[in-house]
Amino acid sequence: MATLLHIDSSVFPSTASASRSVTDAFRTAWQEQHPEGTVVYRDLSVNPVPHITADAHLAGFSDPATHTPEQAAAFAERMKLIQELEQADAVLIGAPMYNFSIPSTLKAWLDNVILMGRTAGVENPSAKGTPVTVVASRGGSYAPGTPREGMEYVQNYLAATLRDALGMDLDFIVPELTMAPQNPAMSELIPLFEASRDKAHQEAQEKAKALAARLVA
């Protein structure tokens, strides 16, 4: 049975969150395709993981036998997150754009799971090849050729960490223009937002089904 690690980071509930609605669609399709599978869920907005500390950081570069009690405790919390990642057959991440970047809670999770010599910085990092689907929702458009293309730091950053550092098999779903229904200045873009939303949900369902079928084949 395959295990899906599902991580959400939006500060909004599913009824008001573009990223959560798409990750929900992905997870539902996954479970329909693979009802006996396991889903490990982390809502980083409701239950944020600890931000990296000096003890947690330094413990990652030293022999566990030399850890202080504080380092041992901090490193144990990191290891829980790392092992969840390593044991997952697939990963799903909701990563809305806040102020041009990812939520700080998601950055904290990444800081914990990126461990040089284990998950990164080696020829065969421990989560290498694991498929990860990121729902990178954003209020405007930062697509190639748009005026704000140079301000797109979500996909660029997550490609550097998830794909380049951790060696994971990265795929994006990008619902955009999500602020159009709330911002009167963007009202003319509502049809484009609706098309992007519908495409994202369709992609989520198709990708989840294909991935579940591939992993349990």
XYZ file of N, CA and C in Angstrom:
651
model
N 0.846 -1.197 0.000
C 0.000 0.000 0.000
C 0.883 1.250 0.000
N 0.561 2.176 -0.861
C 1.362 3.389 -0.981
C 0.939 4.430 0.047
N 1.893 5.267 0.431
C 1.646 6.321 1.411
C 1.801 7.686 0.756
N 0.795 8.531 0.940
C 0.826 9.912 0.460
C 1.058 10.833 1.655
N 2.090 11.654 1.589
C 2.313 12.703 2.585
C 1.697 13.979 2.053
N 0.657 14.467 2.715
C -0.100 15.644 2.273
C 0.170 16.795 3.240
N 0.679 17.893 2.691
C 1.020 19.065 3.494
C 0.283 20.281 2.956
N -0.462 20.960 3.823
C -1.107 22.228 3.482
C -0.467 23.347 4.292
N -0.411 24.542 3.707
C 0.180 25.672 4.427
C -0.630 26.955 4.316
N -1.762 26.909 3.639
C -2.604 28.100 3.533
C -3.156 28.498 4.891
N -3.251 29.806 5.133
C -3.828 30.282 6.396
C -5.348 30.251 6.362
N -5.930 29.984 5.190
C -7.376 29.984 5.041
C -7.930 28.559 5.060
N -9.182 28.387 5.495
C -9.816 27.067 5.436
C -10.119 26.683 3.997
N -10.486 25.433 3.791
C -10.702 24.927 2.436
C -11.725 25.732 1.656
N -12.752 26.233 2.336
C -13.803 26.979 1.640
C -13.314 28.301 1.084
N -12.183 28.808 1.595
C -11.667 30.105 1.149
C -10.261 30.019 0.578
N -9.724 28.819 0.460
C -8.333 28.647 0.036
C -8.257 27.998 -1.334
N -7.592 28.667 -2.269
C -7.416 28.100 -3.603
C -6.525 26.867 -3.562
N -5.449 26.937 -2.797
C -4.536 25.794 -2.764
C -5.168 24.586 -2.079
N -5.889 24.815 -0.978
C -6.522 23.695 -0.266
C -7.590 23.018 -1.125
N -8.344 23.793 -1.897
C -9.392 23.172 -2.714
C -8.772 22.245 -3.755
N -7.594 22.620 -4.264
C -6.940 21.778 -5.270
C -6.259 20.576 -4.623
N -5.605 20.772 -3.477
C -5.014 19.610 -2.798
C -6.096 18.647 -2.334
N -7.249 19.180 -1.939
C -8.369 18.314 -1.561
C -8.820 17.463 -2.757
N -8.875 18.093 -3.932
C -9.276 17.364 -5.139
C -8.267 16.267 -5.467
N -6.993 16.577 -5.300
C -5.939 15.595 -5.552
C -6.060 14.430 -4.574
N -6.174 14.771 -3.293
C -6.241 13.718 -2.263
C -7.474 12.850 -2.442
N -8.618 13.456 -2.756
C -9.850 12.685 -2.956
C -9.696 11.711 -4.111
N -9.134 12.184 -5.219
C -8.932 11.315 -6.379
C -7.938 10.206 -6.059
N -6.900 10.543 -5.303
C -5.908 9.540 -4.885
C -6.580 8.436 -4.065
N -7.388 8.834 -3.087
C -8.011 7.853 -2.204
C -9.068 7.029 -2.928
N -9.748 7.627 -3.908
C -10.708 6.865 -4.695
C -9.991 5.795 -5.519
N -8.840 6.147 -6.026
C -8.052 5.224 -6.830
C -7.343 4.181 -5.962
N -7.042 4.577 -4.732
C -6.205 3.753 -3.862
C -6.778 3.771 -2.439
N -7.994 3.220 -2.247
C -8.679 3.329 -0.946
C -7.945 2.658 0.201
N -7.085 1.704 -0.088
C -6.373 1.018 0.989
C -5.037 1.679 1.317
N -4.739 2.758 0.617
C -3.488 3.471 0.873
C -3.551 4.287 2.150
N -2.413 4.858 2.503
C -2.294 5.656 3.724
C -2.043 7.112 3.356
N -2.706 8.018 4.052
C -2.453 9.447 3.905
C -1.964 9.990 5.244
N -0.779 10.558 5.229
C -0.233 11.251 6.406
C -0.429 12.743 6.157
N -1.176 13.403 7.025
C -1.557 14.794 6.773
C -0.951 15.738 7.801
N -0.377 16.821 7.292
C 0.118 17.901 8.142
C -0.468 19.220 7.659
N -1.171 19.898 8.565
C -1.678 21.238 8.297
C -0.759 22.207 9.025
N 0.146 22.817 8.297
C 1.161 23.662 8.917
C 0.609 24.976 9.447
N -0.582 25.352 9.008
C -1.201 26.557 9.540
C -1.815 26.285 10.913
N -2.433 25.125 11.061
C -3.071 24.760 12.325
C -2.048 24.253 13.337
N -1.106 23.430 12.856
C -0.073 22.853 13.722
C 1.307 23.091 13.105
N 1.820 24.298 13.222
C 3.122 24.593 12.616
C 4.249 23.804 13.269
N 5.230 23.441 12.463
C 6.408 22.758 13.011
C 7.360 23.816 13.553
N 8.273 23.434 14.455
C 9.195 24.423 15.020
C 10.102 25.029 13.947
N 10.320 26.308 14.037
C 11.340 26.914 13.185
C 12.699 26.373 13.607
N 13.599 26.322 12.666
C 14.917 25.770 12.953
C 15.620 26.620 14.010
N 16.267 25.957 14.934
C 16.989 26.644 16.007
C 18.468 26.291 15.905
N 19.288 26.963 16.683
C 20.713 26.657 16.688
C 20.943 25.214 17.128
N 20.194 24.759 18.136
C 20.347 23.385 18.605
C 19.974 22.386 17.507
N 18.863 22.629 16.839
C 18.420 21.713 15.788
C 19.382 21.724 14.606
N 19.892 22.905 14.287
C 20.816 23.035 13.158
C 22.151 22.367 13.462
N 22.743 22.700 14.582
C 24.069 22.165 14.911
C 24.038 20.655 15.131
N 22.920 20.145 15.636
C 22.820 18.705 15.865
C 22.912 17.913 14.568
N 22.510 18.555 13.470
C 22.573 17.889 12.184
C 23.973 17.725 11.638
N 24.942 18.392 12.249
C 26.326 18.341 11.770
C 27.266 17.721 12.800
N 26.719 17.038 13.787
C 27.569 16.465 14.827
C 27.126 15.058 15.181
N 28.002 14.321 15.795
C 27.734 12.959 16.229
C 26.646 12.969 17.301
N 25.582 12.159 17.116
C 24.522 12.128 18.133
C 25.041 11.857 19.540
N 26.154 11.149 19.648
C 26.703 10.846 20.975
C 27.198 12.098 21.683
N 27.428 13.156 20.923
C 27.937 14.402 21.511
C 26.829 15.433 21.740
N 25.596 15.115 21.390
C 24.508 16.081 21.506
C 24.223 16.442 22.958
N 23.984 17.708 23.182
C 23.474 18.138 24.478
C 22.016 17.689 24.585
N 21.429 17.700 25.777
C 20.010 17.338 25.889
C 19.118 18.210 25.007
N 19.456 19.493 24.902
C 18.664 20.407 24.071
C 18.799 20.045 22.595
N 20.024 19.730 22.165
C 20.237 19.333 20.776
C 19.528 18.022 20.472
N 19.587 17.071 21.370
C 18.946 15.774 21.161
C 17.437 15.926 20.995
N 16.839 16.765 21.837
C 15.392 16.965 21.768
C 15.000 17.647 20.466
N 15.746 18.676 20.079
C 15.448 19.403 18.845
C 15.653 18.515 17.626
N 16.714 17.719 17.648
C 17.004 16.861 16.502
C 15.984 15.740 16.375
N 15.456 15.270 17.490
C 14.420 14.234 17.459
C 13.175 14.730 16.735
N 12.831 16.000 16.928
C 11.683 16.573 16.230
C 11.953 16.675 14.742
N 13.181 17.034 14.372
C 13.543 17.069 12.947
C 13.433 15.678 12.333
N 13.893 14.670 13.070
C 13.904 13.319 12.536
C 12.497 12.790 12.273
N 11.529 13.200 13.080
C 10.148 12.789 12.833
C 9.693 13.261 11.454
N 10.001 14.508 11.131
C 9.602 15.086 9.853
C 10.376 14.450 8.703
N 11.664 14.229 8.917
C 12.499 13.617 7.880
C 12.023 12.205 7.573
N 11.721 11.445 8.600
C 11.277 10.066 8.392
C 9.915 10.009 7.712
N 9.037 10.961 8.017
C 7.761 11.030 7.300
C 8.001 11.218 5.811
N 8.924 12.099 5.476
C 9.248 12.352 4.076
C 9.855 11.115 3.429
N 10.801 10.504 4.113
C 11.489 9.341 3.559
C 10.557 8.145 3.364
N 9.557 8.012 4.210
C 8.653 6.868 4.147
C 7.492 7.071 3.177
N 7.353 8.281 2.653
C 6.262 8.571 1.727
C 6.596 8.049 0.328
N 5.573 7.507 -0.324
C 5.714 7.090 -1.715
C 5.423 8.245 -2.653
N 4.688 9.233 -2.173
C 4.378 10.438 -2.937
C 4.100 11.560 -1.954
N 4.330 12.784 -2.392
C 4.142 13.954 -1.530
C 3.270 14.972 -2.262
N 2.355 15.586 -1.540
C 1.466 16.627 -2.051
C 1.613 17.844 -1.157
N 1.912 19.002 -1.756
C 2.145 20.214 -0.976
C 1.295 21.364 -1.512
N 0.538 21.993 -0.627
C -0.156 23.230 -0.958
C 0.734 24.401 -0.599
N 1.116 25.186 -1.612
C 2.087 26.272 -1.401
C 1.578 27.577 -2.009
N 0.663 28.266 -1.329
C 0.192 29.541 -1.847
C 1.286 30.601 -1.811
N 1.209 31.535 -2.728
C 2.167 32.646 -2.742
C 1.702 33.733 -1.776
N 2.546 34.050 -0.795
C 2.303 35.165 0.116
C 3.467 36.144 -0.025
N 3.153 37.356 -0.479
C 4.196 38.377 -0.627
C 5.375 37.863 -1.463
N 5.034 37.229 -2.572
C 5.983 36.761 -3.590
C 6.715 35.474 -3.218
N 6.455 34.890 -2.041
C 7.186 33.690 -1.644
C 6.230 32.712 -0.969
N 6.795 31.651 -0.374
C 5.981 30.638 0.283
C 5.662 31.057 1.719
N 4.644 30.463 2.337
C 4.367 30.753 3.742
C 5.552 30.375 4.633
N 5.751 31.129 5.690
C 6.877 30.859 6.589
C 6.769 29.484 7.230
N 5.547 28.989 7.401
C 5.366 27.664 7.995
C 5.910 26.570 7.080
N 5.740 26.751 5.778
C 6.283 25.779 4.828
C 7.805 25.880 4.770
N 8.322 27.094 4.870
C 9.778 27.272 4.918
C 10.347 26.573 6.151
N 9.646 26.654 7.279
C 10.106 25.985 8.495
C 10.151 24.480 8.294
N 9.137 23.928 7.631
C 9.141 22.488 7.359
C 10.338 22.100 6.485
N 10.577 22.875 5.457
C 11.713 22.597 4.576
C 13.036 22.699 5.325
N 13.182 23.709 6.165
C 14.419 23.858 6.937
C 14.660 22.644 7.824
N 13.599 22.032 8.308
C 13.740 20.850 9.155
C 14.098 19.604 8.356
N 13.500 19.428 7.178
C 13.714 18.176 6.443
C 14.952 18.200 5.563
N 15.493 19.376 5.269
C 16.725 19.439 4.480
C 17.895 19.211 5.434
N 18.454 18.033 5.378
C 19.565 17.652 6.261
C 20.744 17.221 5.404
N 21.801 18.016 5.396
C 22.984 17.707 4.608
C 23.582 16.378 5.051
N 23.903 15.563 4.077
C 24.459 14.253 4.367
C 23.422 13.155 4.447
N 22.146 13.523 4.390
C 21.073 12.525 4.436
C 20.020 12.796 3.368
N 19.247 13.859 3.545
C 18.235 14.181 2.535
C 18.791 15.078 1.439
N 19.955 15.652 1.655
C 20.571 16.554 0.675
C 22.088 16.470 0.796
N 22.779 16.942 -0.238
C 24.227 17.031 -0.168
C 24.964 15.726 -0.376
N 24.264 14.688 -0.835
C 24.901 13.402 -1.119
C 24.453 12.947 -2.509
N 25.143 11.955 -3.047
C 24.839 11.497 -4.399
C 23.433 10.918 -4.496
N 23.022 10.186 -3.474
C 21.693 9.586 -3.461
C 20.935 10.022 -2.211
N 20.375 11.236 -2.221
C 19.614 11.695 -1.049
C 18.456 10.753 -0.753
N 18.071 10.694 0.508
C 17.166 9.647 0.985
C 15.753 9.711 0.405
N 15.318 10.857 -0.117
C 13.993 10.947 -0.743
C 14.101 11.102 -2.259
N 15.261 10.786 -2.800
C 15.497 10.956 -4.235
C 14.484 10.155 -5.056
N 13.919 10.813 -6.067
C 12.985 10.159 -6.963
C 11.551 10.126 -6.488
N 11.300 10.497 -5.246
C 9.917 10.508 -4.748
C 9.115 11.568 -5.487
N 7.975 11.222 -6.075
C 7.171 12.227 -6.766
C 6.552 13.214 -5.784
N 6.668 14.497 -6.086
C 6.073 15.539 -5.253
C 5.283 16.482 -6.151
N 4.018 16.657 -5.829
C 3.139 17.566 -6.566
C 2.890 18.787 -5.709
N 3.205 19.957 -6.252
C 3.041 21.218 -5.523
C 1.922 22.032 -6.157
N 0.937 22.418 -5.356
C -0.118 23.317 -5.803
C 0.323 24.731 -5.436
N 0.826 25.443 -6.433
C 1.399 26.778 -6.214
C 0.382 27.837 -6.645
N -0.572 28.113 -5.771
C -1.610 29.098 -6.090
C -1.081 30.513 -5.896
N -1.646 31.449 -6.643
C -1.197 32.847 -6.533
C -2.299 33.802 -6.963
N -2.306 34.968 -6.312
C -3.374 35.927 -6.514
C -3.385 36.574 -7.866
N -2.202 36.752 -8.468
C -2.089 37.322 -9.804
C -1.502 36.318 -10.761
N -0.878 36.826 -11.821
C -0.199 35.950 -12.762
C 1.273 36.321 -12.813
N 2.113 35.308 -12.697
C 3.560 35.485 -12.751
C 4.150 34.575 -13.824
N 3.319 34.227 -14.786
C 3.719 33.311 -15.845
C 4.740 33.972 -16.773
N 5.514 33.173 -17.494
C 6.473 33.737 -18.448
C 5.795 34.695 -19.420
N 6.412 35.861 -19.587
C 5.874 36.866 -20.479
C 4.976 37.895 -19.824
N 4.602 37.674 -18.544
C 3.778 38.647 -17.831
C 4.667 39.683 -17.154
N 4.123 40.861 -16.820
C 4.946 41.905 -16.199
C 5.614 41.486 -14.896
N 5.013 40.567 -14.145
C 5.574 40.168 -12.852
C 6.338 38.838 -12.905
N 6.711 38.428 -14.071
C 7.445 37.172 -14.202
C 8.668 37.131 -13.289
N 9.396 38.238 -13.192
C 10.612 38.285 -12.388
C 10.375 38.238 -10.893
N 9.113 38.346 -10.470
C 8.798 38.299 -9.040
C 8.298 36.925 -8.595
N 8.416 35.920 -9.444
C 7.942 34.581 -9.122
C 9.042 33.846 -8.368
N 8.865 33.735 -7.048
C 9.865 33.076 -6.213
C 9.369 31.777 -5.592
N 8.121 31.417 -5.826
C 7.589 30.181 -5.250
C 8.094 28.975 -6.025
N 7.811 28.934 -7.314
C 8.241 27.798 -8.118
C 9.764 27.723 -8.202
N 10.412 28.879 -8.347
C 11.874 28.889 -8.429
C 12.501 28.326 -7.150
N 11.986 28.767 -6.017
C 12.545 28.321 -4.744
C 12.273 26.842 -4.508
N 11.043 26.408 -4.763
C 10.703 25.017 -4.511
C 11.396 24.076 -5.495
N 11.671 24.547 -6.694
C 12.460 23.734 -7.626
C 13.878 23.558 -7.092
N 14.436 24.623 -6.525
C 15.796 24.547 -5.985
C 15.876 23.618 -4.785
N 14.853 23.631 -3.938
C 14.898 22.811 -2.722
C 14.422 21.381 -2.969
N 13.220 21.237 -3.507
C 12.642 19.914 -3.660
C 13.304 19.101 -4.766
N 13.542 19.734 -5.904
C 14.123 19.008 -7.043
C 15.635 18.953 -6.973
N 16.267 20.127 -6.836
C 17.728 20.176 -6.935
C 18.421 19.689 -5.664
N 17.927 20.090 -4.498
C 18.572 19.691 -3.242
C 18.148 18.296 -2.787
N 16.838 18.018 -2.807
C 16.347 16.739 -2.302
C 16.262 15.657 -3.377
N 16.367 16.043 -4.641
C 16.348 15.065 -5.725
C 14.989 14.469 -6.013
N 13.920 15.160 -5.619
C 12.577 14.631 -5.812
C 12.081 14.884 -7.234
N 11.081 14.120 -7.628
C 10.481 14.230 -8.957
C 9.344 15.242 -8.864
N 9.622 16.472 -9.251
C 8.742 17.613 -8.967
C 7.773 17.913 -10.101
N 6.520 18.196 -9.724
C 5.487 18.600 -10.666
C 4.668 19.712 -10.023
N 4.268 20.697 -10.823
C 3.490 21.832 -10.320
C 2.088 21.850 -10.909
N 1.135 22.299 -10.095
C -0.197 22.708 -10.537
C -0.337 24.161 -10.098
N -0.706 25.056 -11.030
C -0.635 26.492 -10.723
C -1.972 27.186 -10.977
N -2.875 27.207 -9.998
C -4.069 28.046 -10.112
C -3.700 29.498 -9.832
N -4.042 30.383 -10.756
C -3.625 31.768 -10.585
C -4.793 32.734 -10.734
N -4.500 34.011 -10.487
C -5.499 35.080 -10.521
C -6.578 34.849 -9.460
N -6.199 34.232 -8.354
C -7.177 33.860 -7.331
C -7.770 35.054 -6.598
N -7.148 36.226 -6.726
C -7.687 37.427 -6.084
C -8.731 38.123 -6.932
N -8.939 37.675 -8.149
C -9.870 38.359 -9.049
C -11.280 38.494 -8.477
N -11.844 37.465 -7.837
C -13.202 37.631 -7.303
C -13.292 38.609 -6.132
N -12.175 38.860 -5.434
C -12.193 39.752 -4.267
C -11.748 41.175 -4.580
N -10.972 41.345 -5.618
C -10.390 42.647 -5.933
C -11.144 43.289 -7.097
N -11.893 44.380 -6.853
C -12.656 45.013 -7.926
C -11.786 45.414 -9.118
N -10.536 45.760 -8.867
C -9.648 46.160 -9.961
C -9.321 44.988 -10.886
N -9.581 43.765 -10.431
C -9.281 42.584 -11.233
C -10.540 41.907 -11.769
N -11.677 42.578 -11.663
C -12.955 41.937 -11.992
C -13.001 41.426 -13.432
N -12.333 42.120 -14.337
C -12.356 41.681 -15.738
C -11.563 40.386 -15.950
N -10.789 40.015 -14.952
C -9.979 38.804 -15.052
C -10.683 37.572 -14.460
N -11.898 37.760 -13.952
C -12.614 36.644 -13.327
C -12.765 35.450 -14.273
N -13.116 35.652 -15.544
C -13.203 34.475 -16.437
C -11.878 33.721 -16.558
N -10.757 34.440 -16.571
C -9.454 33.777 -16.633
C -9.161 33.029 -15.334
N -9.550 33.635 -14.209
C -9.398 32.954 -12.922
C -10.204 31.660 -12.902
N -11.451 31.721 -13.353
C -12.314 30.541 -13.334
C -11.747 29.443 -14.224
N -11.200 29.828 -15.368
C -10.594 28.836 -16.261
C -9.369 28.210 -15.617
N -8.558 29.033 -14.946
C -7.367 28.529 -14.270
C -7.754 27.604 -13.116
N -8.771 27.978 -12.368
C -9.249 27.154 -11.253
C -9.737 25.802 -11.749
N -10.554 25.823 -12.790
C -11.103 24.572 -13.312
C -9.998 23.675 -13.875
N -9.043 24.287 -14.553
C -7.915 23.511 -15.093
C -7.106 22.881 -13.967
N -6.892 23.633 -12.877
C -6.116 23.117 -11.748
C -6.814 21.918 -11.106
N -8.122 21.998 -10.938
C -8.854 20.871 -10.357
C -8.803 19.647 -11.266
N -8.918 19.879 -12.551
C -8.850 18.758 -13.490
C -7.459 18.124 -13.473
N -6.431 18.964 -13.468
C -5.065 18.453 -13.406
C -4.838 17.658 -12.121
N -5.355 18.172 -11.007
C -5.177 17.492 -9.726
C -5.787 16.100 -9.765
N -6.990 15.987 -10.291
C -7.649 14.690 -10.354
C -6.904 13.735 -11.288
N -6.501 14.236 -12.442
C -5.818 13.380 -13.414
C -4.449 12.929 -12.901
N -3.701 13.854 -12.335
C -2.361 13.519 -11.845
C -2.433 12.559 -10.661
N -3.406 12.759 -9.776
C -3.546 11.883 -8.615
C -3.891 10.457 -9.035
N -4.817 10.329 -9.963
C -5.197 9.004 -10.430
C -4.041 8.304 -11.116
N -3.335 9.031 -11.967
C -2.208 8.431 -12.687
C -1.103 8.023 -11.730
N -0.828 8.880 -10.749
C 0.233 8.585 -9.791
C -0.128 7.397 -8.902
N -1.362 7.364 -8.421
C -1.807 6.250 -7.583
C -1.736 4.926 -8.362
N -2.157 4.955 -9.609
C -2.123 3.747 -10.420
C -0.698 3.287 -10.652
N 0.202 4.248 -10.856
C 1.610 3.908 -11.108
C 2.264 3.296 -9.879
N 1.955 3.830 -8.721
C 2.620 3.379 -7.506
C 2.117 2.027 -7.004
N 0.880 1.694 -7.320
C 0.334 0.427 -6.818
C 0.356 -0.652 -7.891
N 0.851 -0.325 -9.072
C 0.891 -1.313 -10.165
C 1.877 -2.432 -9.841
